[in-house]
Amino acid sequence: MSDNRIIALAGNPNSGKTTIFNALTGSNQRVGNWPGVTVEKKEGVLRLEGTDYTVVDLPGTYGLSARSIDERVARDFLVRNKPFLVAVILDASNLERNMYLALQIMELGVSKVVLVFNMMDVARSRGMEIDARAMSIFLGVPIVPTIGNKKEGIEDLKRVISLYVRGLSADNKMEPGSPFKYRQDIEDAIEQVESMIPNEIAREYPARWVAIRLMEDDSEYRDIVARMSSGEEILGKVDALRQHLERILGYDVETAMAEMRYGYIKGVVREFVKRRPSIGDRLSMSDRIDAVVTNRYLGLPIFLLIMWIAFMLTFNLGGFFSDYIDAFFTFVGSITAAHIRTEWLASFICDGVIGGVGAVLVFLPNIFMLFLMLSILEESGYMARGAFVMDKLMHAMGLHGKSFIPMVLGFGCNVPAIMATRTLENRKDRIITILVNPLMSCSARLPVYVLFAGALFSAHQGTVIFSIYILGIILAVVLARIFKSMFFKGETTPLVMELPPYHIPEPKGVILSAWQRSALFVRKAGTVIFAAVILIWLMASFPLGAGYASEHTLIGRLGSVLAPVFSPAGFGYWQAAVALFFGILAKEVVVGTLGTLYHTTGSGLSAVIASHFSPLSGYAFMVMTLVYIPCIATIAVIKRETNSWAWAGFAVAYSLILGWSLAVIIFQVGSLFA
Ligand code: GDP
Ligand code: MG
């Protein structure tokens, strides 16, 4: 009944799932299309005794109640795909909270379960002694202690998996243990419901699990049962049982059941985990750092300082390497011009490929640095503190601090950032966070800023770019507030913020992750951007005889139609107009188009920009680039995640109107003072 080739890794966020996943699968992994957060399914291959197993890294969850989308994804996978083995990764230093998910997975009962007690080093440093052997016998499941980031215990884990693979229980005499039970009257009710579950359902789902879900009033499972011919009768009986129990308990059944699980776990932990009080009671390192970093007064300045440092490193260190890439393309361009005699081919290579794709690739170092900074912030655990510090501000936006992480991820790419909103439990918070996310300036827009700020604000370019990012944040705050009062008046949901312990980021992991994300950028340069640039080059070459990239070419005519729209913003040039137009395909194409049309990259392109734009019109252009219409991939993901074209259309409409208005206001008001 279960698929013998799938091993699922489940666990709370930050328990070390991905670390264990990497240790098990090495380089044999299929990274999803949009890396960044473990929202999408990540798969890898583990070879054991000559057979390949698919290892799946599930989204981090605290339970299987499917309250958030992450939980639903994880639960659906476990219930429907029935992996033959689930390794639950637990943060051993925080077993009480982490065991909840483990208990629910054991309760689900479709897969064999291994508990991986990860972060044993942290547990030990906090003075915890875990009697894993005794606990394993008590629970009736194997327990493997590990230190994921040092690869300790991974071989033990593989050994346990091999034993399971061969169909043996872990040490051949593993007893069923003492499985968790609810109090007797609830157990009786569960049993009654279980016996009523029709065969069609029991073939797909474990009957006891369905009975438990029904007793907990899970709407998804109620719907499944309601579709059966005897559905109404069963649900009627369930409701009667629930009402009866509620009268006895004095409160609702699902609360009682959750409390019993917590109580059981508390007991298990008290029994098998000993703490040496002298060390255990001392303030942990994380707590001490948090006392400063999340301090009421210091928190925000520290946050801004860290962000500012991250941005400065992105531009200054990144810019240093960009110069070499620029020199390389200039070199290739001069060789081509000297040796290729066929005029159209030389133009294609110099103007199209080097001008277009080269103009974009020059910014690879900046983008790599940006992703490196984001990875370090994420990995170290600081990002969660940022969310904590921003909680107040987010409340002012009518949102919760949890919305902050998708916002920061938007600096990398809005697509995974919008997918990361799946951690938000409230649909209204989600929609607002999605709608304003494109205002968080993604890395694809960075080349425009670096190019324009470098050409027009040489001494202050870092500050100018920082101001664009800040403007994006302010707009997001204001609009979130407005959208909230427009669409979802007066609704708030209380939530608990998790603060994972700090970690010194693993250099290899951080660099790998930044590289994977940058590789996506390079791949994009070779595909979408390349295709767009060819289109632009063709449009700039025809009709023949009009003169390459002149106003009389196809693209020139298109641009001349659009350009007047932008005259009030100070950049009514047809080249700027088509750059923005094709930028909707992917924001990198804005610079790619300019490079193709002006057939130059890097410093050459800078000089052209300086001659066409004033600092004021250049700034208006940067603001337009920041705000106007999200790229096609972002529009598509907004549609997918909100499940509505109306929200996607709204995002396009508001951003276009807002971007244009701001660009015009900046140029017009600025001109009064200039
Ligand atoms: P996930 O959210 O469950 O996928 O967690 P990750 O695998 O991303 O790990 C979160 C952080 O914990 C990373 O910085 C890891 O390097 C770190 N980490 C993983 N395992 C251990 C461990 O056993 N001990 C310590 N001290 N850190 C660990
Ligand atoms: Mg992960």
mmCIF file with all atom_site columns, N, CA, C and O in Angstrom, residues 619-657:
data_model
loop_
_atom_site.group_PDB
_atom_site.id
_atom_site.type_symbol
_atom_site.label_atom_id
_atom_site.label_alt_id
_atom_site.label_comp_id
_atom_site.label_asym_id
_atom_site.label_entity_id
_atom_site.label_seq_id
_atom_site.pdbx_PDB_ins_code
_atom_site.Cartn_x
_atom_site.Cartn_y
_atom_site.Cartn_z
_atom_site.occupancy
_atom_site.B_iso_or_equiv
_atom_site.pdbx_formal_charge
_atom_site.auth_seq_id
_atom_site.auth_comp_id
_atom_site.auth_asym_id
_atom_site.auth_atom_id
_atom_site.pdbx_PDB_model_num
ATOM 1   N N  . TYR A 1 619 ? 16.232 59.390 -12.126 1.00 0.00 ? 619 TYR A N  1
ATOM 2   C CA . TYR A 1 619 ? 15.630 58.914 -10.883 1.00 0.00 ? 619 TYR A CA 1
ATOM 3   C C  . TYR A 1 619 ? 14.170 58.537 -11.128 1.00 0.00 ? 619 TYR A C  1
ATOM 4   O O  . TYR A 1 619 ? 13.687 57.508 -10.639 1.00 0.00 ? 619 TYR A O  1
ATOM 5   N N  . ALA A 1 620 ? 13.488 59.357 -11.923 1.00 0.00 ? 620 ALA A N  1
ATOM 6   C CA . ALA A 1 620 ? 12.089 59.045 -12.260 1.00 0.00 ? 620 ALA A CA 1
ATOM 7   C C  . ALA A 1 620 ? 12.017 57.698 -12.978 1.00 0.00 ? 620 ALA A C  1
ATOM 8   O O  . ALA A 1 620 ? 11.127 56.886 -12.717 1.00 0.00 ? 620 ALA A O  1
ATOM 9   N N  . PHE A 1 621 ? 12.984 57.437 -13.848 1.00 0.00 ? 621 PHE A N  1
ATOM 10  C CA . PHE A 1 621 ? 13.020 56.169 -14.580 1.00 0.00 ? 621 PHE A CA 1
ATOM 11  C C  . PHE A 1 621 ? 13.255 55.001 -13.619 1.00 0.00 ? 621 PHE A C  1
ATOM 12  O O  . PHE A 1 621 ? 12.652 53.940 -13.733 1.00 0.00 ? 621 PHE A O  1
ATOM 13  N N  . MET A 1 622 ? 14.137 55.202 -12.645 1.00 0.00 ? 622 MET A N  1
ATOM 14  C CA . MET A 1 622 ? 14.398 54.152 -11.660 1.00 0.00 ? 622 MET A CA 1
ATOM 15  C C  . MET A 1 622 ? 13.140 53.854 -10.849 1.00 0.00 ? 622 MET A C  1
ATOM 16  O O  . MET A 1 622 ? 12.819 52.692 -10.565 1.00 0.00 ? 622 MET A O  1
ATOM 17  N N  . VAL A 1 623 ? 12.415 54.913 -10.469 1.00 0.00 ? 623 VAL A N  1
ATOM 18  C CA . VAL A 1 623 ? 11.197 54.708 -9.683  1.00 0.00 ? 623 VAL A CA 1
ATOM 19  C C  . VAL A 1 623 ? 10.150 53.983 -10.531 1.00 0.00 ? 623 VAL A C  1
ATOM 20  O O  . VAL A 1 623 ? 9.463  53.070 -10.059 1.00 0.00 ? 623 VAL A O  1
ATOM 21  N N  . MET A 1 624 ? 10.067 54.375 -11.799 1.00 0.00 ? 624 MET A N  1
ATOM 22  C CA . MET A 1 624 ? 9.145  53.690 -12.712 1.00 0.00 ? 624 MET A CA 1
ATOM 23  C C  . MET A 1 624 ? 9.505  52.203 -12.765 1.00 0.00 ? 624 MET A C  1
ATOM 24  O O  . MET A 1 624 ? 8.633  51.336 -12.663 1.00 0.00 ? 624 MET A O  1
ATOM 25  N N  . THR A 1 625 ? 10.791 51.910 -12.923 1.00 0.00 ? 625 THR A N  1
ATOM 26  C CA . THR A 1 625 ? 11.236 50.517 -12.988 1.00 0.00 ? 625 THR A CA 1
ATOM 27  C C  . THR A 1 625 ? 10.887 49.767 -11.703 1.00 0.00 ? 625 THR A C  1
ATOM 28  O O  . THR A 1 625 ? 10.492 48.607 -11.733 1.00 0.00 ? 625 THR A O  1
ATOM 29  N N  . LEU A 1 626 ? 11.028 50.452 -10.584 1.00 0.00 ? 626 LEU A N  1
ATOM 30  C CA . LEU A 1 626 ? 10.700 49.824 -9.304  1.00 0.00 ? 626 LEU A CA 1
ATOM 31  C C  . LEU A 1 626 ? 9.227  49.421 -9.258  1.00 0.00 ? 626 LEU A C  1
ATOM 32  O O  . LEU A 1 626 ? 8.892  48.306 -8.884  1.00 0.00 ? 626 LEU A O  1
ATOM 33  N N  . VAL A 1 627 ? 8.358  50.350 -9.658  1.00 0.00 ? 627 VAL A N  1
ATOM 34  C CA . VAL A 1 627 ? 6.939  50.164 -9.338  1.00 0.00 ? 627 VAL A CA 1
ATOM 35  C C  . VAL A 1 627 ? 6.123  49.519 -10.458 1.00 0.00 ? 627 VAL A C  1
ATOM 36  O O  . VAL A 1 627 ? 5.269  48.686 -10.192 1.00 0.00 ? 627 VAL A O  1
ATOM 37  N N  . TYR A 1 628 ? 6.371  49.892 -11.722 1.00 0.00 ? 628 TYR A N  1
ATOM 38  C CA . TYR A 1 628 ? 5.422  49.513 -12.781 1.00 0.00 ? 628 TYR A CA 1
ATOM 39  C C  . TYR A 1 628 ? 5.355  48.004 -12.970 1.00 0.00 ? 628 TYR A C  1
ATOM 40  O O  . TYR A 1 628 ? 6.315  47.300 -12.739 1.00 0.00 ? 628 TYR A O  1
ATOM 41  N N  . ILE A 1 629 ? 4.203  47.551 -13.424 1.00 0.00 ? 629 ILE A N  1
ATOM 42  C CA . ILE A 1 629 ? 3.888  46.149 -13.767 1.00 0.00 ? 629 ILE A CA 1
ATOM 43  C C  . ILE A 1 629 ? 4.936  45.100 -13.384 1.00 0.00 ? 629 ILE A C  1
ATOM 44  O O  . ILE A 1 629 ? 6.056  45.116 -13.850 1.00 0.00 ? 629 ILE A O  1
ATOM 45  N N  . PRO A 1 630 ? 4.557  44.141 -12.552 1.00 0.00 ? 630 PRO A N  1
ATOM 46  C CA . PRO A 1 630 ? 5.475  43.035 -12.229 1.00 0.00 ? 630 PRO A CA 1
ATOM 47  C C  . PRO A 1 630 ? 5.795  42.232 -13.498 1.00 0.00 ? 630 PRO A C  1
ATOM 48  O O  . PRO A 1 630 ? 5.038  42.299 -14.474 1.00 0.00 ? 630 PRO A O  1
ATOM 49  N N  . CYS A 1 631 ? 6.902  41.492 -13.465 1.00 0.00 ? 631 CYS A N  1
ATOM 50  C CA . CYS A 1 631 ? 7.248  40.695 -14.643 1.00 0.00 ? 631 CYS A CA 1
ATOM 51  C C  . CYS A 1 631 ? 6.240  39.558 -14.828 1.00 0.00 ? 631 CYS A C  1
ATOM 52  O O  . CYS A 1 631 ? 5.487  39.225 -13.916 1.00 0.00 ? 631 CYS A O  1
ATOM 53  N N  . ILE A 1 632 ? 6.269  38.959 -16.004 1.00 0.00 ? 632 ILE A N  1
ATOM 54  C CA . ILE A 1 632 ? 5.269  37.931 -16.327 1.00 0.00 ? 632 ILE A CA 1
ATOM 55  C C  . ILE A 1 632 ? 5.268  36.778 -15.322 1.00 0.00 ? 632 ILE A C  1
ATOM 56  O O  . ILE A 1 632 ? 4.222  36.315 -14.896 1.00 0.00 ? 632 ILE A O  1
ATOM 57  N N  . ALA A 1 633 ? 6.461  36.336 -14.914 1.00 0.00 ? 633 ALA A N  1
ATOM 58  C CA . ALA A 1 633 ? 6.526  35.218 -13.969 1.00 0.00 ? 633 ALA A CA 1
ATOM 59  C C  . ALA A 1 633 ? 5.844  35.590 -12.651 1.00 0.00 ? 633 ALA A C  1
ATOM 60  O O  . ALA A 1 633 ? 5.176  34.766 -12.025 1.00 0.00 ? 633 ALA A O  1
ATOM 61  N N  . THR A 1 634 ? 6.019  36.846 -12.221 1.00 0.00 ? 634 THR A N  1
ATOM 62  C CA . THR A 1 634 ? 5.393  37.285 -10.973 1.00 0.00 ? 634 THR A CA 1
ATOM 63  C C  . THR A 1 634 ? 3.875  37.365 -11.137 1.00 0.00 ? 634 THR A C  1
ATOM 64  O O  . THR A 1 634 ? 3.123  36.931 -10.256 1.00 0.00 ? 634 THR A O  1
ATOM 65  N N  . ILE A 1 635 ? 3.427  37.894 -12.272 1.00 0.00 ? 635 ILE A N  1
ATOM 66  C CA . ILE A 1 635 ? 1.978  37.968 -12.507 1.00 0.00 ? 635 ILE A CA 1
ATOM 67  C C  . ILE A 1 635 ? 1.386  36.558 -12.443 1.00 0.00 ? 635 ILE A C  1
ATOM 68  O O  . ILE A 1 635 ? 0.360  36.323 -11.805 1.00 0.00 ? 635 ILE A O  1
ATOM 69  N N  . ALA A 1 636 ? 2.093  35.608 -13.082 1.00 0.00 ? 636 ALA A N  1
ATOM 70  C CA . ALA A 1 636 ? 1.577  34.238 -13.103 1.00 0.00 ? 636 ALA A CA 1
ATOM 71  C C  . ALA A 1 636 ? 1.516  33.652 -11.692 1.00 0.00 ? 636 ALA A C  1
ATOM 72  O O  . ALA A 1 636 ? 0.552  32.973 -11.333 1.00 0.00 ? 636 ALA A O  1
ATOM 73  N N  . VAL A 1 637 ? 2.532  33.925 -10.882 1.00 0.00 ? 637 VAL A N  1
ATOM 74  C CA . VAL A 1 637 ? 2.534  33.337 -9.544  1.00 0.00 ? 637 VAL A CA 1
ATOM 75  C C  . VAL A 1 637 ? 1.484  34.019 -8.655  1.00 0.00 ? 637 VAL A C  1
ATOM 76  O O  . VAL A 1 637 ? 0.889  33.387 -7.783  1.00 0.00 ? 637 VAL A O  1
ATOM 77  N N  . ILE A 1 638 ? 1.222  35.292 -8.902  1.00 0.00 ? 638 ILE A N  1
ATOM 78  C CA . ILE A 1 638 ? 0.142  35.960 -8.149  1.00 0.00 ? 638 ILE A CA 1
ATOM 79  C C  . ILE A 1 638 ? -1.181 35.291 -8.483  1.00 0.00 ? 638 ILE A C  1
ATOM 80  O O  . ILE A 1 638 ? -1.992 34.978 -7.610  1.00 0.00 ? 638 ILE A O  1
ATOM 81  N N  . LYS A 1 639 ? -1.377 35.025 -9.769  1.00 0.00 ? 639 LYS A N  1
ATOM 82  C CA . LYS A 1 639 ? -2.615 34.360 -10.192 1.00 0.00 ? 639 LYS A CA 1
ATOM 83  C C  . LYS A 1 639 ? -2.712 32.991 -9.519  1.00 0.00 ? 639 LYS A C  1
ATOM 84  O O  . LYS A 1 639 ? -3.734 32.621 -8.958  1.00 0.00 ? 639 LYS A O  1
ATOM 85  N N  . ARG A 1 640 ? -1.606 32.244 -9.556  1.00 0.00 ? 640 ARG A N  1
ATOM 86  C CA . ARG A 1 640 ? -1.646 30.884 -9.025  1.00 0.00 ? 640 ARG A CA 1
ATOM 87  C C  . ARG A 1 640 ? -1.907 30.882 -7.524  1.00 0.00 ? 640 ARG A C  1
ATOM 88  O O  . ARG A 1 640 ? -2.710 30.109 -7.017  1.00 0.00 ? 640 ARG A O  1
ATOM 89  N N  . GLU A 1 641 ? -1.214 31.766 -6.806  1.00 0.00 ? 641 GLU A N  1
ATOM 90  C CA . GLU A 1 641 ? -1.307 31.730 -5.346  1.00 0.00 ? 641 GLU A CA 1
ATOM 91  C C  . GLU A 1 641 ? -2.595 32.336 -4.808  1.00 0.00 ? 641 GLU A C  1
ATOM 92  O O  . GLU A 1 641 ? -3.036 31.975 -3.725  1.00 0.00 ? 641 GLU A O  1
ATOM 93  N N  . THR A 1 642 ? -3.180 33.301 -5.542  1.00 0.00 ? 642 THR A N  1
ATOM 94  C CA . THR A 1 642 ? -4.458 33.845 -5.070  1.00 0.00 ? 642 THR A CA 1
ATOM 95  C C  . THR A 1 642 ? -5.598 33.105 -5.724  1.00 0.00 ? 642 THR A C  1
ATOM 96  O O  . THR A 1 642 ? -6.755 33.274 -5.357  1.00 0.00 ? 642 THR A O  1
ATOM 97  N N  . ASN A 1 643 ? -5.247 32.295 -6.739  1.00 0.00 ? 643 ASN A N  1
ATOM 98  C CA . ASN A 1 643 ? -6.245 31.529 -7.472  1.00 0.00 ? 643 ASN A CA 1
ATOM 99  C C  . ASN A 1 643 ? -7.266 32.447 -8.131  1.00 0.00 ? 643 ASN A C  1
ATOM 100 O O  . ASN A 1 643 ? -8.440 32.138 -8.174  1.00 0.00 ? 643 ASN A O  1
ATOM 101 N N  . SER A 1 644 ? -6.813 33.584 -8.599  1.00 0.00 ? 644 SER A N  1
ATOM 102 C CA . SER A 1 644 ? -7.770 34.508 -9.210  1.00 0.00 ? 644 SER A CA 1
ATOM 103 C C  . SER A 1 644 ? -7.055 35.459 -10.165 1.00 0.00 ? 644 SER A C  1
ATOM 104 O O  . SER A 1 644 ? -6.061 36.086 -9.811  1.00 0.00 ? 644 SER A O  1
ATOM 105 N N  . TRP A 1 645 ? -7.596 35.547 -11.379 1.00 0.00 ? 645 TRP A N  1
ATOM 106 C CA . TRP A 1 645 ? -7.043 36.517 -12.339 1.00 0.00 ? 645 TRP A CA 1
ATOM 107 C C  . TRP A 1 645 ? -7.353 37.933 -11.901 1.00 0.00 ? 645 TRP A C  1
ATOM 108 O O  . TRP A 1 645 ? -6.640 38.869 -12.261 1.00 0.00 ? 645 TRP A O  1
ATOM 109 N N  . ALA A 1 646 ? -8.411 38.094 -11.121 1.00 0.00 ? 646 ALA A N  1
ATOM 110 C CA . ALA A 1 646 ? -8.791 39.439 -10.710 1.00 0.00 ? 646 ALA A CA 1
ATOM 111 C C  . ALA A 1 646 ? -7.691 40.072 -9.862  1.00 0.00 ? 646 ALA A C  1
ATOM 112 O O  . ALA A 1 646 ? -7.304 41.216 -10.080 1.00 0.00 ? 646 ALA A O  1
ATOM 113 N N  . TRP A 1 647 ? -7.128 39.302 -8.912  1.00 0.00 ? 647 TRP A N  1
ATOM 114 C CA . TRP A 1 647 ? -6.060 39.862 -8.077  1.00 0.00 ? 647 TRP A CA 1
ATOM 115 C C  . TRP A 1 647 ? -4.821 40.132 -8.915  1.00 0.00 ? 647 TRP A C  1
ATOM 116 O O  . TRP A 1 647 ? -4.149 41.156 -8.747  1.00 0.00 ? 647 TRP A O  1
ATOM 117 N N  . ALA A 1 648 ? -4.511 39.226 -9.853  1.00 0.00 ? 648 ALA A N  1
ATOM 118 C CA . ALA A 1 648 ? -3.345 39.444 -10.706 1.00 0.00 ? 648 ALA A CA 1
ATOM 119 C C  . ALA A 1 648 ? -3.550 40.699 -11.548 1.00 0.00 ? 648 ALA A C  1
ATOM 120 O O  . ALA A 1 648 ? -2.647 41.541 -11.663 1.00 0.00 ? 648 ALA A O  1
ATOM 121 N N  . GLY A 1 649 ? -4.764 40.851 -12.091 1.00 0.00 ? 649 GLY A N  1
ATOM 122 C CA . GLY A 1 649 ? -5.061 42.032 -12.894 1.00 0.00 ? 649 GLY A CA 1
ATOM 123 C C  . GLY A 1 649 ? -4.988 43.296 -12.053 1.00 0.00 ? 649 GLY A C  1
ATOM 124 O O  . GLY A 1 649 ? -4.460 44.329 -12.495 1.00 0.00 ? 649 GLY A O  1
ATOM 125 N N  . PHE A 1 650 ? -5.452 43.184 -10.829 1.00 0.00 ? 650 PHE A N  1
ATOM 126 C CA . PHE A 1 650 ? -5.403 44.348 -9.944  1.00 0.00 ? 650 PHE A CA 1
ATOM 127 C C  . PHE A 1 650 ? -3.955 44.761 -9.673  1.00 0.00 ? 650 PHE A C  1
ATOM 128 O O  . PHE A 1 650 ? -3.618 45.943 -9.682  1.00 0.00 ? 650 PHE A O  1
ATOM 129 N N  . ALA A 1 651 ? -3.086 43.759 -9.450  1.00 0.00 ? 651 ALA A N  1
ATOM 130 C CA . ALA A 1 651 ? -1.672 44.057 -9.190  1.00 0.00 ? 651 ALA A CA 1
ATOM 131 C C  . ALA A 1 651 ? -1.052 44.773 -10.388 1.00 0.00 ? 651 ALA A C  1
ATOM 132 O O  . ALA A 1 651 ? -0.282 45.726 -10.234 1.00 0.00 ? 651 ALA A O  1
ATOM 133 N N  . VAL A 1 652 ? -1.387 44.336 -11.597 1.00 0.00 ? 652 VAL A N  1
ATOM 134 C CA . VAL A 1 652 ? -0.855 44.974 -12.805 1.00 0.00 ? 652 VAL A CA 1
ATOM 135 C C  . VAL A 1 652 ? -1.360 46.415 -12.892 1.00 0.00 ? 652 VAL A C  1
ATOM 136 O O  . VAL A 1 652 ? -0.584 47.352 -13.106 1.00 0.00 ? 652 VAL A O  1
ATOM 137 N N  . ALA A 1 653 ? -2.660 46.586 -12.684 1.00 0.00 ? 653 ALA A N  1
ATOM 138 C CA . ALA A 1 653 ? -3.270 47.904 -12.873 1.00 0.00 ? 653 ALA A CA 1
ATOM 139 C C  . ALA A 1 653 ? -2.751 48.907 -11.846 1.00 0.00 ? 653 ALA A C  1
ATOM 140 O O  . ALA A 1 653 ? -2.303 50.008 -12.201 1.00 0.00 ? 653 ALA A O  1
ATOM 141 N N  . TYR A 1 654 ? -2.774 48.514 -10.571 1.00 0.00 ? 654 TYR A N  1
ATOM 142 C CA . TYR A 1 654 ? -2.377 49.513 -9.569  1.00 0.00 ? 654 TYR A CA 1
ATOM 143 C C  . TYR A 1 654 ? -0.912 49.893 -9.728  1.00 0.00 ? 654 TYR A C  1
ATOM 144 O O  . TYR A 1 654 ? -0.530 51.048 -9.579  1.00 0.00 ? 654 TYR A O  1
ATOM 145 N N  . SER A 1 655 ? -0.056 48.893 -10.072 1.00 0.00 ? 655 SER A N  1
ATOM 146 C CA . SER A 1 655 ? 1.368  49.198 -10.142 1.00 0.00 ? 655 SER A CA 1
ATOM 147 C C  . SER A 1 655 ? 1.684  50.084 -11.340 1.00 0.00 ? 655 SER A C  1
ATOM 148 O O  . SER A 1 655 ? 2.534  50.972 -11.258 1.00 0.00 ? 655 SER A O  1
ATOM 149 N N  . LEU A 1 656 ? 0.967  49.878 -12.457 1.00 0.00 ? 656 LEU A N  1
ATOM 150 C CA . LEU A 1 656 ? 1.217  50.707 -13.634 1.00 0.00 ? 656 LEU A CA 1
ATOM 151 C C  . LEU A 1 656 ? 0.817  52.157 -13.353 1.00 0.00 ? 656 LEU A C  1
ATOM 152 O O  . LEU A 1 656 ? 1.580  53.095 -13.599 1.00 0.00 ? 656 LEU A O  1
ATOM 153 N N  . ILE A 1 657 ? -0.378 52.326 -12.792 1.00 0.00 ? 657 ILE A N  1
ATOM 154 C CA . ILE A 1 657 ? -0.864 53.680 -12.510 1.00 0.00 ? 657 ILE A CA 1
ATOM 155 C C  . ILE A 1 657 ? 0.035  54.364 -11.489 1.00 0.00 ? 657 ILE A C  1
ATOM 156 O O  . ILE A 1 657 ? 0.472  55.495 -11.657 1.00 0.00 ? 657 ILE A O  1
#
